[in-house]
Short mmCIF file of C-alpha atoms in Angstrom, two decimals:
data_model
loop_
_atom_site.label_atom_id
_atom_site.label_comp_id
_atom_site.label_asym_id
_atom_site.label_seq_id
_atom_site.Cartn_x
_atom_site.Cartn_y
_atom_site.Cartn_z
CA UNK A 1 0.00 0.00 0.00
CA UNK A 2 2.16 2.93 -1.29
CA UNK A 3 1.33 7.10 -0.67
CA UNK A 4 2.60 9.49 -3.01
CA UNK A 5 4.17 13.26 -1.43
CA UNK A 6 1.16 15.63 -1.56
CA UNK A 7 1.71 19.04 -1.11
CA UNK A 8 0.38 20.28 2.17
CA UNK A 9 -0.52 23.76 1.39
CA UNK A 10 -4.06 24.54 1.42
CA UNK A 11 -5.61 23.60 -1.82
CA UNK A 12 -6.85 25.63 -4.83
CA UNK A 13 -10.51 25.47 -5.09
CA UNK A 14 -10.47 27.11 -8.19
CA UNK A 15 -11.45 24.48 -11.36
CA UNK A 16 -8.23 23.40 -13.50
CA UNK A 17 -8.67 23.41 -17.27
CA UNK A 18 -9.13 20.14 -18.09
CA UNK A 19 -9.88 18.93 -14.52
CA UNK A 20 -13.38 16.77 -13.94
CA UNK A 21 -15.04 17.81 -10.70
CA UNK A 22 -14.44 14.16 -9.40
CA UNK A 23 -10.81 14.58 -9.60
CA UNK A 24 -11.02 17.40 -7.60
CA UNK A 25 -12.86 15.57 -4.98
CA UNK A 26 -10.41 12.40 -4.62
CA UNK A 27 -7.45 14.76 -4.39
CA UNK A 28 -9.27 16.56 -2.16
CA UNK A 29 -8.93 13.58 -0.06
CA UNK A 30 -5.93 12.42 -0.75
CA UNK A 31 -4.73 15.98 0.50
CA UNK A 32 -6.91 15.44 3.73
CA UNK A 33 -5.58 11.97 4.40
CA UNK A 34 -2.23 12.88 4.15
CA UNK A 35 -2.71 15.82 6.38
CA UNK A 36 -4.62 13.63 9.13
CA UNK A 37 -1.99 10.75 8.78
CA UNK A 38 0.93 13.39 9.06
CA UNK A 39 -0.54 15.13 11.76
CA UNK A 40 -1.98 12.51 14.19
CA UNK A 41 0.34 11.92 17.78
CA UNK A 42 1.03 8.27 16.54
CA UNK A 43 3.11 7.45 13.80
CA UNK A 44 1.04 4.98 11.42
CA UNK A 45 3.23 2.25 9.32
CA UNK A 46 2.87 -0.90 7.63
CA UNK A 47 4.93 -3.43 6.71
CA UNK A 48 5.20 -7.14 4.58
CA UNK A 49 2.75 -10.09 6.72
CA UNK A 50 6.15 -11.89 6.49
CA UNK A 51 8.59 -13.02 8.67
CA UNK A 52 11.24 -10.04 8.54
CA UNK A 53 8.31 -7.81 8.79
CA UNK A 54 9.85 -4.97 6.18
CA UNK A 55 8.20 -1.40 6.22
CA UNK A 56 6.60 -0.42 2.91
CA UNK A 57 4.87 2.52 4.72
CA UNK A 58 5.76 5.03 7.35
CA UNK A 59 3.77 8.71 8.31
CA UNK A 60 5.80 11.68 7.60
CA UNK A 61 5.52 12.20 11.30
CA UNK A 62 7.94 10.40 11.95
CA UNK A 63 10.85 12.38 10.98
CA UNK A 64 9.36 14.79 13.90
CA UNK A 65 8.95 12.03 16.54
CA UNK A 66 11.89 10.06 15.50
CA UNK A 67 14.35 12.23 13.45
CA UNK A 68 14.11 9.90 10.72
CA UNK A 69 12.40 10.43 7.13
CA UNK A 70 9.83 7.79 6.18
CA UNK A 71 11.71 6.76 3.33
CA UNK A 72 15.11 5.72 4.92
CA UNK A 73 13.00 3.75 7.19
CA UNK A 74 11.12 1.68 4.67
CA UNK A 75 14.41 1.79 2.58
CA UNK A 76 16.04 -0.75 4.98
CA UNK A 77 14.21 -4.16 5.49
CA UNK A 78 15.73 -4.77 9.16
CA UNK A 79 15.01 -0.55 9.76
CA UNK A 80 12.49 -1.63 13.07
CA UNK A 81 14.58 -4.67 14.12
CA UNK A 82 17.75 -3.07 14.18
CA UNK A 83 16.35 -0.25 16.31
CA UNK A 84 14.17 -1.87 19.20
CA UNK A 85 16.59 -2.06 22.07
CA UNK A 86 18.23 -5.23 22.78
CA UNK A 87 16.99 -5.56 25.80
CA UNK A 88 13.07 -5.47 24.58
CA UNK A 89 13.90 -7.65 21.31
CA UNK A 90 13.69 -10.87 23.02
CA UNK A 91 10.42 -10.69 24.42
CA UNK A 92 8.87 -9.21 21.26
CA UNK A 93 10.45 -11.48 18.46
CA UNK A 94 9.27 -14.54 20.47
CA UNK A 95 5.83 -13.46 20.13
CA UNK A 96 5.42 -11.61 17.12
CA UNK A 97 4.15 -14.53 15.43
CA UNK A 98 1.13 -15.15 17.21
CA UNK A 99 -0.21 -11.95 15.33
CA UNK A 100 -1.01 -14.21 12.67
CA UNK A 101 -3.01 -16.41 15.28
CA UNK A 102 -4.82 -13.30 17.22
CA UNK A 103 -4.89 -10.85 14.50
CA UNK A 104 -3.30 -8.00 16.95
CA UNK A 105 -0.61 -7.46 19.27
CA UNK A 106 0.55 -4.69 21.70
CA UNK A 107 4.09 -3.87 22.69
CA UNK A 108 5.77 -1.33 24.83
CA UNK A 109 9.25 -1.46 24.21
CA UNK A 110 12.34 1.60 23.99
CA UNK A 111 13.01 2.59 20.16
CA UNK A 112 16.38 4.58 19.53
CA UNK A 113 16.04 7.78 17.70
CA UNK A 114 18.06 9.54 15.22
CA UNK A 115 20.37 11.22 18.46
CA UNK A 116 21.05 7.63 19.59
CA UNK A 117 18.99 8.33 22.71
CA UNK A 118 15.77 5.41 23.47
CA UNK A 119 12.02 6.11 23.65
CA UNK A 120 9.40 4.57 25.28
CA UNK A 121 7.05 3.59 22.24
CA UNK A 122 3.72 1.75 22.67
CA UNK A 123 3.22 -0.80 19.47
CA UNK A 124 -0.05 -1.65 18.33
CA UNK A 125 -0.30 -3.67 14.91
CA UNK A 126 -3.30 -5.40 13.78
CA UNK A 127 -3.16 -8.29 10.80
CA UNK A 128 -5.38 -7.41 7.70
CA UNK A 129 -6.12 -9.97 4.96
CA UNK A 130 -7.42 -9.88 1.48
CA UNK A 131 -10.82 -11.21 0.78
CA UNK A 132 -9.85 -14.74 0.68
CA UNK A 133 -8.66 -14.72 4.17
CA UNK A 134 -4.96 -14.77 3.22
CA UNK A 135 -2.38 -12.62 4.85
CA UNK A 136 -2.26 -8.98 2.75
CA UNK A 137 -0.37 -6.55 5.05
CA UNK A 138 0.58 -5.43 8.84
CA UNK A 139 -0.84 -2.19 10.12
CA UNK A 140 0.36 -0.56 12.99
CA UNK A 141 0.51 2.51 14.79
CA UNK A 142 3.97 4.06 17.28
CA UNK A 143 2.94 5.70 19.89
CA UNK A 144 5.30 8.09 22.09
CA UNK A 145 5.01 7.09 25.84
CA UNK A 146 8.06 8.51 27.23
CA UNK A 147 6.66 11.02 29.45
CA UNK A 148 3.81 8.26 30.89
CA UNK A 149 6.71 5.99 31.22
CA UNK A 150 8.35 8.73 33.28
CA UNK A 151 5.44 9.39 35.54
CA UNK A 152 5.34 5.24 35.99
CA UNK A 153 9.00 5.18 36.81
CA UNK A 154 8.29 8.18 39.29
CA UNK A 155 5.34 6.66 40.44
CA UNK A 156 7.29 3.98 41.51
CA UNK A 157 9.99 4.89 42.91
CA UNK A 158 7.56 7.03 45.14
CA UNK A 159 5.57 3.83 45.98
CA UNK A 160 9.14 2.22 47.30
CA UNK A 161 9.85 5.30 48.87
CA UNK A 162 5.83 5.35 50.57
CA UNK A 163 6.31 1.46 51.40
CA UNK A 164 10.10 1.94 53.10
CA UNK A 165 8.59 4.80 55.30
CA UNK A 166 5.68 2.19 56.22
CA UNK A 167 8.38 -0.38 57.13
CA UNK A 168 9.93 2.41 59.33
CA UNK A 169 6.80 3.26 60.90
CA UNK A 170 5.93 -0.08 61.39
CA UNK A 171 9.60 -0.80 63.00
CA UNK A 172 8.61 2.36 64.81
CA UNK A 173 5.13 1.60 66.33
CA UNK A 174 6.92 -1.79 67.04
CA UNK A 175 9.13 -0.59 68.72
CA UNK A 176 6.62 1.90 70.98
CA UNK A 177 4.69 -1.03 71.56
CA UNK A 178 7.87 -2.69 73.37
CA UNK A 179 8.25 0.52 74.97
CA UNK A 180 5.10 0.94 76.43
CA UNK A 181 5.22 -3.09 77.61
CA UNK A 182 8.53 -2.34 79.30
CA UNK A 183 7.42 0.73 80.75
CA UNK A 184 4.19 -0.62 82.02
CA UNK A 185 6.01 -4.07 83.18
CA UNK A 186 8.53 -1.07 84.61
CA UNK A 187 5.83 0.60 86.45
CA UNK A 188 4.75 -2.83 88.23
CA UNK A 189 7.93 -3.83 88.86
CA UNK A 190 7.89 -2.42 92.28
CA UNK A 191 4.81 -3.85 93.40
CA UNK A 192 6.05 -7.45 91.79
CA UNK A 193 8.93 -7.25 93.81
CA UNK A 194 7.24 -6.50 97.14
CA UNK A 195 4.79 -9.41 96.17
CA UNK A 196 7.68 -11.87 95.67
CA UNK A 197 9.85 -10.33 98.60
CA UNK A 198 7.00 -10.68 101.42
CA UNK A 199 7.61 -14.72 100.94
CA UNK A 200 11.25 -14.38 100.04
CA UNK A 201 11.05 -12.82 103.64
CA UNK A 202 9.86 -14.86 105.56
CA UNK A 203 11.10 -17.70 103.61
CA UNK A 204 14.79 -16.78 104.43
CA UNK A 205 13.50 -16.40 108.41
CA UNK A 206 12.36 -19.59 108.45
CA UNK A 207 15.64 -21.10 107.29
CA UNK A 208 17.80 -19.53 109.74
CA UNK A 209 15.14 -20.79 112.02
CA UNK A 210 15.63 -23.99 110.95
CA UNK A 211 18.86 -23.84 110.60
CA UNK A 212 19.43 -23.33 114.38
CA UNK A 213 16.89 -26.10 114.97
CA UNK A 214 19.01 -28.31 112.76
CA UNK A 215 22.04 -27.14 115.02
CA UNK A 216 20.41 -28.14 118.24
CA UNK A 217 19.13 -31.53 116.89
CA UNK A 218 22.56 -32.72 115.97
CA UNK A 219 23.64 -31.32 119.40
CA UNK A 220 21.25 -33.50 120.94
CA UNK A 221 22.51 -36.32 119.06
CA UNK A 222 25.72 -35.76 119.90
CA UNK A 223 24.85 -36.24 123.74
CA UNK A 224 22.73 -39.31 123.27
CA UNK A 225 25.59 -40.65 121.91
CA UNK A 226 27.98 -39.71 124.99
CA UNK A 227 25.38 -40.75 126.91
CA UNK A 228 25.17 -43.74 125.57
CA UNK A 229 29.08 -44.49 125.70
CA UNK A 230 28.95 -43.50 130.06
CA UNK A 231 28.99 -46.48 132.64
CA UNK A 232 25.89 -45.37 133.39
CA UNK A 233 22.62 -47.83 134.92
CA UNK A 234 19.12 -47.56 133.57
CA UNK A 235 17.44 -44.82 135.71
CA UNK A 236 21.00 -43.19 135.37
CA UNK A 237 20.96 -42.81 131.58
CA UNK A 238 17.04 -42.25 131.16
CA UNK A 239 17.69 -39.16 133.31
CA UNK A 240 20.11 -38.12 131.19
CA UNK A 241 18.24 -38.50 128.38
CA UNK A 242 15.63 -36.39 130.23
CA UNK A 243 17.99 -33.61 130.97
CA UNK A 244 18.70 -33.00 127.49
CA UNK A 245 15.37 -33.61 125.66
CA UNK A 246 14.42 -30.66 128.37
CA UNK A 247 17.31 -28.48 127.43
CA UNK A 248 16.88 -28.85 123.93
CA UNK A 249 13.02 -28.22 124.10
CA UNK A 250 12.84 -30.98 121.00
CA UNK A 251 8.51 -30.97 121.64
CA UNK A 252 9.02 -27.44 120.47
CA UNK A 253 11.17 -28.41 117.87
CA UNK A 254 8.98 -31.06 116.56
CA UNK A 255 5.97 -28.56 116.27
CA UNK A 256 7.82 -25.44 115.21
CA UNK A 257 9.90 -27.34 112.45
CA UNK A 258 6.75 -28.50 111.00
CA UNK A 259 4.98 -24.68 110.72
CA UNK A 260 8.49 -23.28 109.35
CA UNK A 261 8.31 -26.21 106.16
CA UNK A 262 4.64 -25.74 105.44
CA UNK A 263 5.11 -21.64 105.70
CA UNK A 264 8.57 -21.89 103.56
CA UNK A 265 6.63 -24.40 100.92
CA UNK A 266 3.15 -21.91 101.03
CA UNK A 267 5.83 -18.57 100.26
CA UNK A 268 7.58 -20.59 98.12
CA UNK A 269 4.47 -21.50 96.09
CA UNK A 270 3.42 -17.46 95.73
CA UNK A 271 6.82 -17.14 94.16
CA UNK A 272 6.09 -19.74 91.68
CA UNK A 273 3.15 -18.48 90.81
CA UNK A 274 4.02 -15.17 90.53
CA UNK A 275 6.87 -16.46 88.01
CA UNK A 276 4.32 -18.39 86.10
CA UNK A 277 1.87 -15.56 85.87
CA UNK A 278 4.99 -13.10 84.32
CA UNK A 279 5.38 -15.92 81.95
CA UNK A 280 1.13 -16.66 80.79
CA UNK A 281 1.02 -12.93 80.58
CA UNK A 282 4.16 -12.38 78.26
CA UNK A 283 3.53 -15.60 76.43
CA UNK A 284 7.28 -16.01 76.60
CA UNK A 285 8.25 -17.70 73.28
CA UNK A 286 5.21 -18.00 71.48
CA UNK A 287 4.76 -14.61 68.93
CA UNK A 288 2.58 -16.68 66.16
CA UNK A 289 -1.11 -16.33 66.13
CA UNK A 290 -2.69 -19.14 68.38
CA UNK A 291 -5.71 -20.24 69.48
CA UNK A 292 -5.58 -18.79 73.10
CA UNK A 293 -8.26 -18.33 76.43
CA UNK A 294 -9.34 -14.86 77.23
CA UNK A 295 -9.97 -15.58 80.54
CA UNK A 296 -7.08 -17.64 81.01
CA UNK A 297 -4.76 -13.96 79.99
CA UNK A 298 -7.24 -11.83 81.96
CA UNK A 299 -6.03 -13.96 85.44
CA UNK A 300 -2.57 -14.01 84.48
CA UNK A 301 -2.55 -10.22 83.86
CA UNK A 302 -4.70 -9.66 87.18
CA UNK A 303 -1.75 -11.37 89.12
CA UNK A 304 0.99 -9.18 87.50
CA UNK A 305 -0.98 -5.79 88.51
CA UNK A 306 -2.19 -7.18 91.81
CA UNK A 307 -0.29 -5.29 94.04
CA UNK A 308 -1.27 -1.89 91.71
CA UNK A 309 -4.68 -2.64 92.83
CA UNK A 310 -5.46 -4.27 95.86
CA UNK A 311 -4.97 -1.42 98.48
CA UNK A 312 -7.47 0.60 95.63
CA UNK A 313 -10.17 -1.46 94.59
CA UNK A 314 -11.87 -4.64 95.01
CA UNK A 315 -11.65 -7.19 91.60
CA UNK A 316 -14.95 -8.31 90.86
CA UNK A 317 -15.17 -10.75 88.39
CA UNK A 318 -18.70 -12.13 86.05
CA UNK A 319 -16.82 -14.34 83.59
CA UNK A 320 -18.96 -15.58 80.69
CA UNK A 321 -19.32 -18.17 78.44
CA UNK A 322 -16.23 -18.04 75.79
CA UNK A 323 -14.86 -20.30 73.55
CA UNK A 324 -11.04 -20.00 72.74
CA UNK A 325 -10.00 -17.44 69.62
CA UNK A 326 -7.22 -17.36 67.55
CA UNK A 327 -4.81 -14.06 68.85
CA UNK A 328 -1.97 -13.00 69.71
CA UNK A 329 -1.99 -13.67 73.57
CA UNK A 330 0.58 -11.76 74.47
CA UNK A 331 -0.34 -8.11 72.94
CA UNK A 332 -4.13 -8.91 74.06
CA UNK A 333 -2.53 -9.27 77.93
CA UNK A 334 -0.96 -6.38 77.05
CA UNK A 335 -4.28 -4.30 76.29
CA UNK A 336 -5.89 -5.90 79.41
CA UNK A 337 -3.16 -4.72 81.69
CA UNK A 338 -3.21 -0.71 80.09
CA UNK A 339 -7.04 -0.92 80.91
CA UNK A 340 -6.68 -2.32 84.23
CA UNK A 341 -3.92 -0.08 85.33
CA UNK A 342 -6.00 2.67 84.39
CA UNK A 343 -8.93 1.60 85.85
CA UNK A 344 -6.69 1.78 89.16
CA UNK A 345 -5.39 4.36 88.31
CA UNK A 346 -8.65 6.37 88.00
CA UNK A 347 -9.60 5.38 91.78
CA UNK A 348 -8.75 6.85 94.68
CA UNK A 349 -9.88 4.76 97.20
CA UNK A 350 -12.25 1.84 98.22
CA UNK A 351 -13.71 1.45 94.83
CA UNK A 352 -14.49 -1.68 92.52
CA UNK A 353 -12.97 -2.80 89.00
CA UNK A 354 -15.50 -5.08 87.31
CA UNK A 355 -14.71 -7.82 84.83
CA UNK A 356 -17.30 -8.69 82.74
CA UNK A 357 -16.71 -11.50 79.55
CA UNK A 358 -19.48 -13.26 77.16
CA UNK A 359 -19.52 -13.67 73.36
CA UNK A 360 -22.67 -13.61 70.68
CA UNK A 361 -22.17 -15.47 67.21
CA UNK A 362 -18.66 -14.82 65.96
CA UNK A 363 -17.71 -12.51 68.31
CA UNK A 364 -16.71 -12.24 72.05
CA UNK A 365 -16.11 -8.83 74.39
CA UNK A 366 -14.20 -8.10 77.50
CA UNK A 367 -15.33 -5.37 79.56
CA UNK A 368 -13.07 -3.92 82.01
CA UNK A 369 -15.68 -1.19 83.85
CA UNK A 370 -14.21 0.83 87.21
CA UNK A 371 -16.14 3.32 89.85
CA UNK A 372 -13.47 6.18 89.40
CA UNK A 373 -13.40 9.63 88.47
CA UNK A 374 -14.11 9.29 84.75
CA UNK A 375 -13.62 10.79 81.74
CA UNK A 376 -14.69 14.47 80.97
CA UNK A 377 -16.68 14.38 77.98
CA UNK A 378 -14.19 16.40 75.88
CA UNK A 379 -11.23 14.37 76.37
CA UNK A 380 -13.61 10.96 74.76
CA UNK A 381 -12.71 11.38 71.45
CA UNK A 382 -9.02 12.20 71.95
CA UNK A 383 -8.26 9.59 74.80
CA UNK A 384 -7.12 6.69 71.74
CA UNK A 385 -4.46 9.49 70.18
CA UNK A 386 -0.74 8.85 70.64
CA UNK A 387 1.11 10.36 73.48
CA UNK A 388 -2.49 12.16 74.89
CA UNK A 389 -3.35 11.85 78.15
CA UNK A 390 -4.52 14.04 81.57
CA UNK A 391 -2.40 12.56 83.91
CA UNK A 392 0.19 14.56 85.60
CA UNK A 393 3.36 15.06 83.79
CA UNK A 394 5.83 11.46 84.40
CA UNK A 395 2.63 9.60 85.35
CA UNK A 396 2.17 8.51 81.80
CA UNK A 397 3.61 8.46 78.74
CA UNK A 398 0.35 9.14 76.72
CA UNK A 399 0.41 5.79 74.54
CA UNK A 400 -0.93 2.61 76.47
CA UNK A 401 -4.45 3.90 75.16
CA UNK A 402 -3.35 4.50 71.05
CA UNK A 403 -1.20 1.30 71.35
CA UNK A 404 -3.71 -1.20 72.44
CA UNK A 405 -6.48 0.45 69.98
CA UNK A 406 -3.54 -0.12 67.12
CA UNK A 407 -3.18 -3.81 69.02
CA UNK A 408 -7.39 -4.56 68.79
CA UNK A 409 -7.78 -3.01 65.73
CA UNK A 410 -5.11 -5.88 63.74
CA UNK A 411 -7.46 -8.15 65.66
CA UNK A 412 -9.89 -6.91 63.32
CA UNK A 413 -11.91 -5.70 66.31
CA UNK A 414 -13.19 -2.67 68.15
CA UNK A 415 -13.06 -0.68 71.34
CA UNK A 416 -15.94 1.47 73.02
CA UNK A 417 -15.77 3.53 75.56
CA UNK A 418 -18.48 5.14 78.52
CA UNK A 419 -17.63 6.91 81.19
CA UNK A 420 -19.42 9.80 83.16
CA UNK A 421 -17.83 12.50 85.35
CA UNK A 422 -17.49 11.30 88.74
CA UNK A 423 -19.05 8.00 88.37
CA UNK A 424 -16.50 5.62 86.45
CA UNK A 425 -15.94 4.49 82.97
CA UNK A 426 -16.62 1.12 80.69
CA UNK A 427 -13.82 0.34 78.13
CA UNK A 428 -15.50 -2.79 76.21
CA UNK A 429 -12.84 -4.67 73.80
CA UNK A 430 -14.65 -6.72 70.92
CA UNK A 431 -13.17 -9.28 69.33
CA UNK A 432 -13.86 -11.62 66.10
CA UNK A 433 -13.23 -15.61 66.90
CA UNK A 434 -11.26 -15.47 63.95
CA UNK A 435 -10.14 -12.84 62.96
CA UNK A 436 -8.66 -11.90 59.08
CA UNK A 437 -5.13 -10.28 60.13
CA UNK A 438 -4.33 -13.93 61.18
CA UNK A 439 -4.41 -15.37 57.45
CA UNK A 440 -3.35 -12.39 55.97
CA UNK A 441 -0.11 -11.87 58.54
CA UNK A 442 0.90 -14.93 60.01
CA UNK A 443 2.52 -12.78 62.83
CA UNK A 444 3.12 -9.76 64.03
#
């Protein structure tokens, strides 16, 4: 399909001598064509249905979008070959042929221009044939995409940029969720201590107790044995014997020995609970998503903060029905202990921290409810934002809140909040059974 030049000035209208009015019409259109293929943003070609795929047309455009003149391209057979960059030739010469199976194929691929320098050209060709179905020429149309290509590329690298800053901040709230752990666990410390110290106490009293006891027994032994070794007669001896039973006080011995063991075994049984309760309520070793007990972490946390709340407020505790979910136990302790602390926190004196549990279909809630000073209705909507709070300044750090709305929320769940002025406030966690994150993250 070969074009003649036309000249692109605007026409004569004017009749030629010896011109039919029907010429004047098709070159009319010839002109017209010529204009709208020279004119159009893509740059229209064909070439042989063949395998070397030879130009035998190319829009005058081209020398504008290319620097190169439509006939130096059609003049060399291997012209759009020899140009496609190596790195795109691959992909498109291994596929090329399936034109002739689809009828039309699309490539985006860098073409080098008369300056040597690549652009980004999208490729559409489409397969025409004659009447009888066979194969009569390839049709396609170069479009210039180097800007779009551009925005991609800077797109892109903004998206790696946007998704490195989300690693950061997610290394970041990581990291303030440690924070806020240790300086919660930091703030209990002191009462832990006192709890495990009490039978540490009395413990270590007990064994120098018993170690004097110990001291006196093998005393006494020691003079049954001399006594034993004397010339002595019957009533001789057995009033020895008497003499230092009596000095020893061994009835005394035998009852006090027996209250020091069963104290020392009792203190060091509060110990070993307290050790196992650090150990439920950091799920030491397990990070994965398991299938946990609420109630279960909602004891183990109440023993950590026990000492933060028992000269405060009384526990009370109306445990539901609920079936296991899958979690991450640890970070839900974590939540339970902010809340509690709180709660204790909000009470002077002589109040009551209520515990309230149940579930309904596919979901379960924990309410942690307290009979303290409450929250003034302005500060409700700001109480979940990082680093807020309205306790004095080195009371709090303002994130225990935000954190364990971040740490519900991957549960897929929810927290609500009530709380009146002077009466006490309701923090209510709700949880799915199952909840997506798990699939989705494995851990956190």
């Amino acid at each position: 399909m070969q074009f003649e030049d036309f000249d692109l000035s605007t026409p004569d209208t004017g009749r030629h001598a010896g011109t039919a009015p029907g010429d004047d019409a098709s070159a009319a259109t010839a002109v017209r064509l010529q204009y709208l293929l020279d004119n159009t943003p893509s740059i229209i070609y064909c070439t042989v249905p063949s395998g070397d795929f030879k130009m035998t047309f190319v829009s005058n455009n081209a020398l504008n979008v290319l620097g190169y003149q439509p006939e130096e391209m059609v003049a060399d057979p291997n012209f759009w070959f020899d140009h496609i960059h190596p790195d795109d030739a691959p992909g498109i010469f291994s596929s090329l042929a399936q034109i002739f199976v689809e009828g039309a194929r699309a490539y985006e691929y860098r073409f080098r221009v008369r300056d040597g320098s690549y652009l980004w050209m999208h490729d559409s060709l489409r397969l025409v044939r004659d009447d009888h179905g066979v194969p009569f020429e390839v049709i396609g149309s170069l479009t210039d995409i180097t800007e779009r290509k551009g925005m991609e590329a800077m797109l892109q690298a903004r998206g790696e940029e946007q998704q490195l800053l989300i690693s950061k901040l997610q290394e970041a709230h990581d990291q303030l969720l440690q924070s806020e752990k240790m300086a919660s666990i930091g703030q209990l410390a002191a009462g832990i201590a006192h709890e495990i110290n009490n039978p540490i106490g009395f413990v270590n009293s007990n064994m120098s107790s018993l170690q004097g006891y110990v001291g006196t027994l093998f005393d006494v032994i020691a003079q049954y044995e001399a006594a034993m070794g004397e010339p002595l007669d019957g009533p001789a001896r057995a009033e020895k014997v008497a003499q230092v039973r009596a000095q020893a006080d061994l009835a005394f011995l035998q009852d006090d020995i027996g209250d020091l063991v069963r104290e020392s075994m009792d203190g060091l049984k509060r110990v070993r609970d307290i050790v196992q309760a650090l150990k439920d309520f950091s799920h030491v070793g397990e990070t994965d998503w398991q299938v946990a007990s609420l109630h279960a972490g909602l004891d183990s946390t109440l023993n950590i903060v026990a000492n933060e709340l028992k000269y405060k407020a009384r526990i009370e505790k109306h445990y539901g029905e609920l079936p296991q979910i899958l979690c991450l136990a640890s970070q839900l302790n974590q939540v339970f202990m902010n809340l509690l602390v709180n709660a204790g926190q909000a009470i002077s004196s002589d109040g009551v921290i209520s515990i309230r549990t149940g579930h309904a279909g596919d979901w379960v809630w924990v309410e942690i409810g307290d009979t303290g000073a409450g929250i003034a209705p302005e500060h409700l909507n700001r109480i979940f934002e990082p680093f807020f709070t309205t306790k004095a300044v080195g009371s709090g750090t303002g994130l225990g809140l935000s954190l364990s709305y971040g740490i519900v929320n991957k549960h897929g769940g929810r927290i609500e909040v009530a709380s009146e002025v002077g009466r006490g406030t309701r923090f209510t966690v709700h949880l799915p059974v199952s909840p997506p994150a798990a699939g989705a993250l494995g851990h956190l």
